[in-house]
PDB file of C-alpha atoms in Angstrom:
ATOM      1  CA  MET A   1      30.832   2.272 -47.822  1.00 55.00           C
ATOM      2  CA  SER A   2      27.561   3.046 -49.531  1.00 61.00           C
ATOM      3  CA  ASN A   3      24.957   3.896 -46.871  1.00 86.00           C
ATOM      4  CA  THR A   4      26.179   6.864 -44.779  1.00 93.00           C
ATOM      5  CA  ARG A   5      24.181   9.894 -44.139  1.00 97.00           C
ATOM      6  CA  ILE A   6      26.320  11.658 -46.797  1.00 97.00           C
ATOM      7  CA  ASP A   7      25.583   8.988 -49.343  1.00 95.00           C
ATOM      8  CA  ARG A   8      21.910   9.071 -48.621  1.00 96.00           C
ATOM      9  CA  ARG A   9      21.719  12.871 -48.746  1.00 97.00           C
ATOM     10  CA  PHE A  10      23.427  13.097 -52.084  1.00 96.00           C
ATOM     11  CA  ALA A  11      21.370  10.282 -53.527  1.00 95.00           C
ATOM     12  CA  ALA A  12      18.085  11.968 -52.281  1.00 96.00           C
ATOM     13  CA  LEU A  13      19.229  15.324 -53.847  1.00 95.00           C
ATOM     14  CA  LYS A  14      20.106  13.538 -57.151  1.00 93.00           C
ATOM     15  CA  ASP A  15      16.522  12.201 -57.271  1.00 93.00           C
ATOM     16  CA  GLU A  16      15.246  15.732 -56.610  1.00 92.00           C
ATOM     17  CA  GLY A  17      17.424  17.013 -59.462  1.00 92.00           C
ATOM     18  CA  ARG A  18      19.302  19.590 -57.593  1.00 93.00           C
ATOM     19  CA  PRO A  19      22.812  20.096 -56.000  1.00 95.00           C
ATOM     20  CA  ALA A  20      23.550  20.223 -52.402  1.00 96.00           C
ATOM     21  CA  LEU A  21      24.357  23.335 -50.393  1.00 97.00           C
ATOM     22  CA  VAL A  22      27.303  22.528 -48.247  1.00 98.00           C
ATOM     23  CA  THR A  23      27.919  25.011 -45.430  1.00 98.00           C
ATOM     24  CA  PHE A  24      30.998  25.544 -43.469  1.00 97.00           C
ATOM     25  CA  VAL A  25      31.257  27.183 -39.971  1.00 98.00           C
ATOM     26  CA  THR A  26      33.941  26.954 -37.415  1.00 98.00           C
ATOM     27  CA  ALA A  27      33.033  24.956 -34.323  1.00 98.00           C
ATOM     28  CA  GLY A  28      32.887  27.210 -31.324  1.00 98.00           C
ATOM     29  CA  ASP A  29      32.964  30.468 -33.076  1.00 98.00           C
ATOM     30  CA  PRO A  30      32.319  32.905 -31.420  1.00 98.00           C
ATOM     31  CA  ASP A  31      31.607  30.751 -28.363  1.00 98.00           C
ATOM     32  CA  TYR A  32      30.266  27.248 -27.768  1.00 98.00           C
ATOM     33  CA  ASP A  33      26.529  28.113 -27.248  1.00 98.00           C
ATOM     34  CA  THR A  34      26.180  30.402 -30.137  1.00 98.00           C
ATOM     35  CA  SER A  35      27.994  28.082 -32.491  1.00 98.00           C
ATOM     36  CA  LEU A  36      25.611  25.219 -31.438  1.00 98.00           C
ATOM     37  CA  ALA A  37      22.659  27.462 -32.150  1.00 98.00           C
ATOM     38  CA  ILE A  38      24.056  28.309 -35.540  1.00 98.00           C
ATOM     39  CA  VAL A  39      24.621  24.726 -36.391  1.00 98.00           C
ATOM     40  CA  LYS A  40      21.176  23.690 -35.232  1.00 98.00           C
ATOM     41  CA  ALA A  41      19.580  26.429 -37.443  1.00 98.00           C
ATOM     42  CA  LEU A  42      21.467  25.665 -40.649  1.00 98.00           C
ATOM     43  CA  PRO A  43      19.354  22.745 -42.012  1.00 98.00           C
ATOM     44  CA  LYS A  44      16.091  24.704 -41.742  1.00 98.00           C
ATOM     45  CA  ALA A  45      17.776  27.593 -43.380  1.00 98.00           C
ATOM     46  CA  GLY A  46      18.641  25.381 -46.368  1.00 97.00           C
ATOM     47  CA  ALA A  47      21.967  23.552 -45.677  1.00 98.00           C
ATOM     48  CA  ASP A  48      22.037  20.082 -46.937  1.00 98.00           C
ATOM     49  CA  VAL A  49      25.472  19.127 -45.503  1.00 98.00           C
ATOM     50  CA  ILE A  50      27.337  20.873 -42.656  1.00 98.00           C
ATOM     51  CA  GLU A  51      31.071  21.129 -42.519  1.00 98.00           C
ATOM     52  CA  LEU A  52      32.428  21.968 -39.064  1.00 98.00           C
ATOM     53  CA  GLY A  53      35.809  23.496 -38.898  1.00 97.00           C
ATOM     54  CA  MET A  54      38.096  22.072 -36.101  1.00 97.00           C
ATOM     55  CA  PRO A  55      39.885  25.153 -34.842  1.00 96.00           C
ATOM     56  CA  PHE A  56      43.726  24.952 -35.111  1.00 93.00           C
ATOM     57  CA  SER A  57      46.305  27.633 -34.378  1.00 89.00           C
ATOM     58  CA  ASP A  58      48.147  27.145 -37.792  1.00 85.00           C
ATOM     59  CA  PRO A  59      45.522  26.887 -40.599  1.00 81.00           C
ATOM     60  CA  MET A  60      47.814  26.935 -43.580  1.00 79.00           C
ATOM     61  CA  ALA A  61      45.006  26.561 -46.234  1.00 75.00           C
ATOM     62  CA  ASP A  62      42.650  29.038 -44.805  1.00 81.00           C
ATOM     63  CA  GLY A  63      42.217  32.720 -45.620  1.00 82.00           C
ATOM     64  CA  PRO A  64      41.894  35.562 -43.183  1.00 88.00           C
ATOM     65  CA  ALA A  65      38.201  35.060 -42.410  1.00 90.00           C
ATOM     66  CA  ILE A  66      38.427  31.394 -41.362  1.00 92.00           C
ATOM     67  CA  GLN A  67      41.825  31.992 -39.598  1.00 93.00           C
ATOM     68  CA  ALA A  68      40.081  34.708 -37.503  1.00 93.00           C
ATOM     69  CA  SER A  69      37.123  32.400 -36.754  1.00 96.00           C
ATOM     70  CA  GLY A  70      39.388  29.707 -35.521  1.00 96.00           C
ATOM     71  CA  LEU A  71      41.340  32.105 -33.279  1.00 95.00           C
ATOM     72  CA  ARG A  72      38.048  33.409 -31.859  1.00 96.00           C
ATOM     73  CA  ALA A  73      36.907  29.852 -31.124  1.00 97.00           C
ATOM     74  CA  LEU A  74      40.238  28.945 -29.500  1.00 97.00           C
ATOM     75  CA  ARG A  75      40.125  31.958 -27.321  1.00 96.00           C
ATOM     76  CA  ALA A  76      36.573  31.101 -26.314  1.00 97.00           C
ATOM     77  CA  GLY A  77      37.858  27.615 -24.972  1.00 97.00           C
ATOM     78  CA  GLN A  78      36.965  25.404 -28.062  1.00 98.00           C
ATOM     79  CA  THR A  79      38.799  22.029 -28.073  1.00 97.00           C
ATOM     80  CA  LEU A  80      38.486  18.999 -30.325  1.00 98.00           C
ATOM     81  CA  ALA A  81      36.640  17.325 -27.375  1.00 98.00           C
ATOM     82  CA  ARG A  82      34.146  20.188 -27.243  1.00 98.00           C
ATOM     83  CA  THR A  83      33.632  19.889 -31.045  1.00 98.00           C
ATOM     84  CA  LEU A  84      32.727  16.326 -30.664  1.00 98.00           C
ATOM     85  CA  GLU A  85      30.398  17.368 -27.884  1.00 98.00           C
ATOM     86  CA  LEU A  86      28.803  19.984 -30.241  1.00 98.00           C
ATOM     87  CA  VAL A  87      28.074  17.170 -32.744  1.00 98.00           C
ATOM     88  CA  ARG A  88      26.426  15.122 -29.962  1.00 98.00           C
ATOM     89  CA  SER A  89      24.295  17.907 -28.942  1.00 98.00           C
ATOM     90  CA  PHE A  90      23.257  18.545 -32.632  1.00 98.00           C
ATOM     91  CA  ARG A  91      22.449  14.883 -33.095  1.00 98.00           C
ATOM     92  CA  ALA A  92      19.955  15.075 -30.129  1.00 97.00           C
ATOM     93  CA  THR A  93      17.561  16.860 -32.403  1.00 96.00           C
ATOM     94  CA  ASP A  94      18.776  16.038 -35.975  1.00 98.00           C
ATOM     95  CA  ASN A  95      19.584  12.564 -36.960  1.00 97.00           C
ATOM     96  CA  ASP A  96      19.532  13.116 -40.694  1.00 97.00           C
ATOM     97  CA  THR A  97      21.797  16.092 -41.739  1.00 98.00           C
ATOM     98  CA  PRO A  98      25.302  14.947 -42.540  1.00 98.00           C
ATOM     99  CA  ILE A  99      28.095  16.424 -40.511  1.00 98.00           C
ATOM    100  CA  VAL A 100      31.757  16.557 -41.834  1.00 98.00           C
ATOM    101  CA  LEU A 101      34.662  17.615 -39.697  1.00 98.00           C
ATOM    102  CA  MET A 102      37.215  19.675 -41.554  1.00 97.00           C
ATOM    103  CA  GLY A 103      40.598  20.681 -40.578  1.00 96.00           C
ATOM    104  CA  TYR A 104      44.175  19.679 -40.070  1.00 96.00           C
ATOM    105  CA  TYR A 105      45.822  16.497 -38.747  1.00 96.00           C
ATOM    106  CA  ASN A 106      47.738  17.903 -35.725  1.00 95.00           C
ATOM    107  CA  PRO A 107      44.694  18.281 -33.347  1.00 96.00           C
ATOM    108  CA  ILE A 108      43.573  14.627 -34.311  1.00 97.00           C
ATOM    109  CA  TYR A 109      47.064  13.282 -33.819  1.00 97.00           C
ATOM    110  CA  SER A 110      47.308  14.932 -30.435  1.00 96.00           C
ATOM    111  CA  TYR A 111      43.994  13.610 -29.372  1.00 97.00           C
ATOM    112  CA  GLY A 112      44.884  10.096 -30.444  1.00 98.00           C
ATOM    113  CA  ASN A 113      43.693   8.638 -33.817  1.00 97.00           C
ATOM    114  CA  GLU A 114      41.864   5.611 -32.417  1.00 97.00           C
ATOM    115  CA  ARG A 115      40.143   7.566 -29.592  1.00 98.00           C
ATOM    116  CA  PHE A 116      39.244  10.269 -32.069  1.00 98.00           C
ATOM    117  CA  LEU A 117      37.715   8.003 -34.576  1.00 98.00           C
ATOM    118  CA  ALA A 118      35.705   5.983 -31.999  1.00 98.00           C
ATOM    119  CA  GLU A 119      34.301   9.193 -30.360  1.00 98.00           C
ATOM    120  CA  ALA A 120      33.619  10.918 -33.733  1.00 98.00           C
ATOM    121  CA  HIS A 121      31.593   7.974 -34.839  1.00 97.00           C
ATOM    122  CA  GLU A 122      29.863   7.634 -31.601  1.00 97.00           C
ATOM    123  CA  ALA A 123      29.032  11.495 -31.557  1.00 98.00           C
ATOM    124  CA  GLY A 124      27.409  11.175 -35.027  1.00 97.00           C
ATOM    125  CA  VAL A 125      30.130  12.531 -37.320  1.00 98.00           C
ATOM    126  CA  ASP A 126      29.757  11.251 -40.923  1.00 98.00           C
ATOM    127  CA  GLY A 127      32.962  12.300 -42.661  1.00 98.00           C
ATOM    128  CA  LEU A 128      36.302  13.876 -42.368  1.00 98.00           C
ATOM    129  CA  ILE A 129      38.279  16.324 -44.501  1.00 97.00           C
ATOM    130  CA  VAL A 130      41.887  16.522 -43.369  1.00 96.00           C
ATOM    131  CA  VAL A 131      43.608  18.882 -45.718  1.00 92.00           C
ATOM    132  CA  ASP A 132      47.219  18.188 -44.844  1.00 93.00           C
ATOM    133  CA  LEU A 133      47.226  14.307 -45.200  1.00 93.00           C
ATOM    134  CA  PRO A 134      48.115  13.305 -48.791  1.00 92.00           C
ATOM    135  CA  PRO A 135      47.064   9.902 -50.299  1.00 94.00           C
ATOM    136  CA  GLU A 136      50.485   8.533 -49.541  1.00 94.00           C
ATOM    137  CA  GLU A 137      49.537   8.708 -45.830  1.00 93.00           C
ATOM    138  CA  ASP A 138      46.270   6.898 -46.150  1.00 96.00           C
ATOM    139  CA  VAL A 139      47.344   4.225 -43.640  1.00 96.00           C
ATOM    140  CA  GLU A 140      47.633   6.887 -40.967  1.00 95.00           C
ATOM    141  CA  LEU A 141      44.031   8.039 -40.807  1.00 97.00           C
ATOM    142  CA  CYS A 142      42.145   7.576 -43.979  1.00 97.00           C
ATOM    143  CA  LEU A 143      41.921   3.776 -44.004  1.00 97.00           C
ATOM    144  CA  PRO A 144      41.158   3.564 -40.175  1.00 97.00           C
ATOM    145  CA  ALA A 145      38.487   6.197 -40.645  1.00 97.00           C
ATOM    146  CA  LEU A 146      36.869   4.134 -43.471  1.00 96.00           C
ATOM    147  CA  LYS A 147      37.040   1.083 -41.200  1.00 95.00           C
ATOM    148  CA  ALA A 148      35.356   3.034 -38.365  1.00 95.00           C
ATOM    149  CA  GLY A 149      32.403   3.874 -40.679  1.00 95.00           C
ATOM    150  CA  LEU A 150      33.355   7.546 -41.536  1.00 97.00           C
ATOM    151  CA  ASN A 151      33.639   8.909 -45.144  1.00 97.00           C
ATOM    152  CA  PHE A 152      37.086  10.300 -45.916  1.00 97.00           C
ATOM    153  CA  ILE A 153      36.636  13.194 -48.379  1.00 97.00           C
ATOM    154  CA  ARG A 154      39.598  14.262 -50.445  1.00 95.00           C
ATOM    155  CA  LEU A 155      40.357  17.638 -52.040  1.00 94.00           C
ATOM    156  CA  ALA A 156      41.009  17.923 -55.781  1.00 93.00           C
ATOM    157  CA  THR A 157      42.553  21.217 -56.991  1.00 90.00           C
ATOM    158  CA  PRO A 158      43.131  22.958 -60.324  1.00 88.00           C
ATOM    159  CA  THR A 159      46.670  21.389 -60.236  1.00 88.00           C
ATOM    160  CA  THR A 160      45.457  17.806 -59.746  1.00 91.00           C
ATOM    161  CA  ASP A 161      46.088  16.492 -63.266  1.00 89.00           C
ATOM    162  CA  ASP A 162      44.964  13.073 -64.760  1.00 90.00           C
ATOM    163  CA  LYS A 163      48.078  11.483 -63.554  1.00 93.00           C
ATOM    164  CA  ARG A 164      47.528  12.508 -59.913  1.00 93.00           C
ATOM    165  CA  LEU A 165      43.747  12.239 -59.775  1.00 94.00           C
ATOM    166  CA  PRO A 166      43.572   8.489 -59.424  1.00 93.00           C
ATOM    167  CA  ALA A 167      45.690   8.527 -56.199  1.00 94.00           C
ATOM    168  CA  VAL A 168      43.516  11.341 -54.789  1.00 94.00           C
ATOM    169  CA  LEU A 169      40.380   9.311 -55.561  1.00 95.00           C
ATOM    170  CA  ALA A 170      41.582   5.812 -54.437  1.00 93.00           C
ATOM    171  CA  ASN A 171      40.168   5.873 -50.935  1.00 95.00           C
ATOM    172  CA  THR A 172      37.937   8.879 -51.162  1.00 96.00           C
ATOM    173  CA  SER A 173      34.295   8.379 -50.269  1.00 96.00           C
ATOM    174  CA  GLY A 174      31.066  10.399 -49.645  1.00 96.00           C
ATOM    175  CA  PHE A 175      31.933  13.114 -52.280  1.00 97.00           C
ATOM    176  CA  VAL A 176      35.006  14.826 -53.950  1.00 97.00           C
ATOM    177  CA  TYR A 177      35.631  18.374 -52.813  1.00 96.00           C
ATOM    178  CA  TYR A 178      36.938  20.432 -55.781  1.00 94.00           C
ATOM    179  CA  VAL A 179      38.848  23.412 -54.731  1.00 90.00           C
ATOM    180  CA  SER A 180      37.914  25.889 -57.438  1.00 79.00           C
ATOM    181  CA  ILE A 181      40.836  28.456 -56.969  1.00 68.00           C
ATOM    182  CA  LEU A 182      44.476  28.296 -56.455  1.00 58.00           C
ATOM    183  CA  GLY A 183      45.483  29.636 -53.049  1.00 48.00           C
ATOM    184  CA  ILE A 184      43.797  30.044 -49.589  1.00 48.00           C
ATOM    185  CA  THR A 185      40.124  30.145 -48.890  1.00 49.00           C
ATOM    186  CA  GLY A 186      37.935  33.210 -49.571  1.00 46.00           C
ATOM    187  CA  THR A 187      40.385  35.250 -51.502  1.00 48.00           C
ATOM    188  CA  ALA A 188      39.139  34.931 -55.032  1.00 53.00           C
ATOM    189  CA  ALA A 189      36.015  34.139 -56.928  1.00 60.00           C
ATOM    190  CA  PRO A 190      35.864  30.815 -59.014  1.00 61.00           C
ATOM    191  CA  ASP A 191      35.654  30.975 -62.753  1.00 70.00           C
ATOM    192  CA  ALA A 192      32.583  29.089 -63.705  1.00 71.00           C
ATOM    193  CA  THR A 193      33.938  28.098 -67.192  1.00 76.00           C
ATOM    194  CA  LYS A 194      37.025  26.508 -65.640  1.00 82.00           C
ATOM    195  CA  VAL A 195      34.996  24.758 -63.066  1.00 84.00           C
ATOM    196  CA  VAL A 196      32.785  23.126 -65.711  1.00 83.00           C
ATOM    197  CA  GLU A 197      35.938  21.743 -67.293  1.00 87.00           C
ATOM    198  CA  ALA A 198      37.423  20.431 -64.086  1.00 89.00           C
ATOM    199  CA  VAL A 199      34.153  18.919 -62.770  1.00 91.00           C
ATOM    200  CA  THR A 200      33.573  17.226 -66.182  1.00 90.00           C
ATOM    201  CA  ARG A 201      37.183  15.819 -66.035  1.00 92.00           C
ATOM    202  CA  ILE A 202      36.815  14.540 -62.400  1.00 94.00           C
ATOM    203  CA  LYS A 203      33.535  12.746 -63.254  1.00 92.00           C
ATOM    204  CA  ARG A 204      35.401  10.825 -65.761  1.00 91.00           C
ATOM    205  CA  HIS A 205      37.369   9.171 -63.148  1.00 92.00           C
ATOM    206  CA  THR A 206      34.675   8.703 -60.452  1.00 94.00           C
ATOM    207  CA  ILE A 207      31.026   8.036 -59.812  1.00 94.00           C
ATOM    208  CA  LEU A 208      31.155  10.057 -56.524  1.00 96.00           C
ATOM    209  CA  PRO A 209      29.396  13.486 -56.241  1.00 96.00           C
ATOM    210  CA  VAL A 210      31.630  16.462 -56.755  1.00 96.00           C
ATOM    211  CA  ALA A 211      31.200  19.515 -54.694  1.00 96.00           C
ATOM    212  CA  VAL A 212      32.780  22.794 -55.479  1.00 94.00           C
ATOM    213  CA  GLY A 213      34.083  25.320 -52.973  1.00 88.00           C
ATOM    214  CA  PHE A 214      36.527  28.083 -52.009  1.00 81.00           C
ATOM    215  CA  GLY A 215      35.489  31.600 -52.966  1.00 78.00           C
ATOM    216  CA  VAL A 216      31.774  31.148 -53.234  1.00 84.00           C
ATOM    217  CA  ARG A 217      30.090  34.151 -51.578  1.00 85.00           C
ATOM    218  CA  SER A 218      26.800  34.920 -53.276  1.00 89.00           C
ATOM    219  CA  ALA A 219      23.623  33.292 -54.362  1.00 89.00           C
ATOM    220  CA  GLU A 220      24.547  34.177 -58.001  1.00 90.00           C
ATOM    221  CA  GLN A 221      27.873  32.293 -57.687  1.00 88.00           C
ATOM    222  CA  ALA A 222      26.141  29.342 -56.031  1.00 89.00           C
ATOM    223  CA  ARG A 223      23.587  29.264 -58.866  1.00 90.00           C
ATOM    224  CA  ALA A 224      26.388  29.318 -61.579  1.00 88.00           C
ATOM    225  CA  LEU A 225      28.312  26.524 -59.983  1.00 89.00           C
ATOM    226  CA  GLY A 226      25.185  24.458 -59.071  1.00 90.00           C
ATOM    227  CA  ARG A 227      24.454  24.180 -62.855  1.00 89.00           C
ATOM    228  CA  VAL A 228      27.437  21.842 -63.197  1.00 89.00           C
ATOM    229  CA  ALA A 229      28.379  20.497 -59.722  1.00 93.00           C
ATOM    230  CA  ASP A 230      26.622  17.962 -57.325  1.00 95.00           C
ATOM    231  CA  GLY A 231      27.270  20.436 -54.447  1.00 96.00           C
ATOM    232  CA  VAL A 232      28.282  24.025 -53.716  1.00 95.00           C
ATOM    233  CA  VAL A 233      30.426  24.563 -50.585  1.00 95.00           C
ATOM    234  CA  VAL A 234      30.296  28.029 -48.912  1.00 95.00           C
ATOM    235  CA  GLY A 235      32.525  28.816 -45.870  1.00 92.00           C
ATOM    236  CA  SER A 236      34.376  32.203 -45.799  1.00 91.00           C
ATOM    237  CA  ALA A 237      31.169  34.195 -46.486  1.00 93.00           C
ATOM    238  CA  LEU A 238      29.460  32.478 -43.452  1.00 96.00           C
ATOM    239  CA  VAL A 239      32.215  32.930 -40.967  1.00 96.00           C
ATOM    240  CA  SER A 240      32.414  36.602 -42.317  1.00 95.00           C
ATOM    241  CA  ALA A 241      28.704  36.880 -41.489  1.00 97.00           C
ATOM    242  CA  VAL A 242      29.496  35.675 -37.974  1.00 97.00           C
ATOM    243  CA  LYS A 243      32.239  38.202 -37.578  1.00 97.00           C
ATOM    244  CA  ASP A 244      30.104  41.164 -38.906  1.00 97.00           C
ATOM    245  CA  SER A 245      27.467  40.479 -36.396  1.00 97.00           C
ATOM    246  CA  LEU A 246      29.753  40.447 -33.329  1.00 97.00           C
ATOM    247  CA  ASP A 247      30.197  43.469 -30.875  1.00 97.00           C
ATOM    248  CA  VAL A 248      33.430  45.301 -30.452  1.00 96.00           C
ATOM    249  CA  ASP A 249      34.762  42.596 -28.082  1.00 95.00           C
ATOM    250  CA  ASN A 250      33.989  39.808 -30.587  1.00 95.00           C
ATOM    251  CA  ARG A 251      30.993  38.712 -28.560  1.00 96.00           C
ATOM    252  CA  ALA A 252      27.803  37.334 -30.039  1.00 97.00           C
ATOM    253  CA  THR A 253      24.865  39.622 -30.363  1.00 97.00           C
ATOM    254  CA  ALA A 254      21.119  39.098 -30.867  1.00 97.00           C
ATOM    255  CA  ARG A 255      21.860  39.209 -34.623  1.00 97.00           C
ATOM    256  CA  THR A 256      24.595  36.616 -34.929  1.00 98.00           C
ATOM    257  CA  VAL A 257      22.470  33.373 -35.628  1.00 98.00           C
ATOM    258  CA  GLN A 258      20.149  35.266 -37.916  1.00 98.00           C
ATOM    259  CA  ALA A 259      22.986  36.878 -39.875  1.00 97.00           C
ATOM    260  CA  VAL A 260      24.234  33.276 -40.749  1.00 98.00           C
ATOM    261  CA  THR A 261      21.003  31.805 -41.498  1.00 98.00           C
ATOM    262  CA  ALA A 262      19.751  34.697 -43.667  1.00 97.00           C
ATOM    263  CA  LEU A 263      22.817  34.263 -45.909  1.00 97.00           C
ATOM    264  CA  VAL A 264      22.314  30.446 -46.002  1.00 97.00           C
ATOM    265  CA  ALA A 265      18.621  31.012 -47.137  1.00 97.00           C
ATOM    266  CA  GLU A 266      19.872  33.212 -49.967  1.00 96.00           C
ATOM    267  CA  LEU A 267      22.576  30.739 -51.048  1.00 96.00           C
ATOM    268  CA  ALA A 268      20.119  27.934 -50.828  1.00 95.00           C
ATOM    269  CA  GLY A 269      17.798  29.892 -53.208  1.00 95.00           C
ATOM    270  CA  GLY A 270      20.626  30.177 -55.607  1.00 93.00           C
ATOM    271  CA  VAL A 271      21.531  26.423 -55.490  1.00 91.00           C
ATOM    272  CA  ARG A 272      17.898  25.450 -56.043  1.00 89.00           C
ATOM    273  CA  ALA A 273      17.474  27.860 -58.991  1.00 87.00           C
ATOM    274  CA  ALA A 274      20.472  26.447 -60.716  1.00 70.00           C
ATOM    275  CA  ARG A 275      19.085  23.071 -61.505  1.00 63.00           C
ATOM    276  CA  ALA A 276      15.587  24.444 -62.187  1.00 58.00           C
ATOM    277  CA  GLU A 277      17.237  26.597 -64.907  1.00 59.00           C
ATOM    278  CA  ALA A 278      19.199  23.632 -66.238  1.00 54.00           C
ATOM    279  CA  ALA A 279      15.925  21.522 -66.486  1.00 52.00           C
ATOM    280  CA  GLU A 280      14.186  24.191 -68.612  1.00 51.00           C
TER     281      GLU A 280
END
């Protein structure tokens, strides 16, 4: 696989000399219509790649903010089928921005792997991140996804040593997602020095872009990580922006979409400044 939207976007950004801003929001949070409005607004605000969280009742790798967003979406009636419909609606007006579905295997397995992959490809999904399927289970979903034309993006962590890394990278495509902290999402800030070492080490094993996430909350952090990584992933900060804009009943307000896009614009500024500084 070498010509997906993800491949083309990272190649274009490399030509521009800057890293990608990868934004994560939970599909259906706080409701379907508001979620779709947020996703449609992300590219103009500065997002280069969009990760859509597939809500799940037992999100073991997610911190409190993303857990809460998933529960809000589930209570509002979000399902995997509605998440695919959200992607279809997004694609009606945007055929360029890469969309990655991120989450856990249980909803996909319950939906049916073959059905899910066919419908995801048809809807306009470009890649998958399924955090609880290790490389040893690639035959289960990873290899069928690649065959269906979807990138399968794997996570590398601070504990992924040189012995383990080749297995993690074996069938990875699109980009490598480096988890910059130990633990769940949104609970600590990444150490830029350690990230530099990790990204450098991963790049000795692969030509794929390396995006860094978990714990990025500010433009300054995005700028620091963007100096060394091919992409910066922000999730918990964005779903927290959604939460902070809601009314007392967790319903969307007139501020909800703008709260997210304003933060994305700030983060995009940080990411773009990073490579400009590096070029000086």
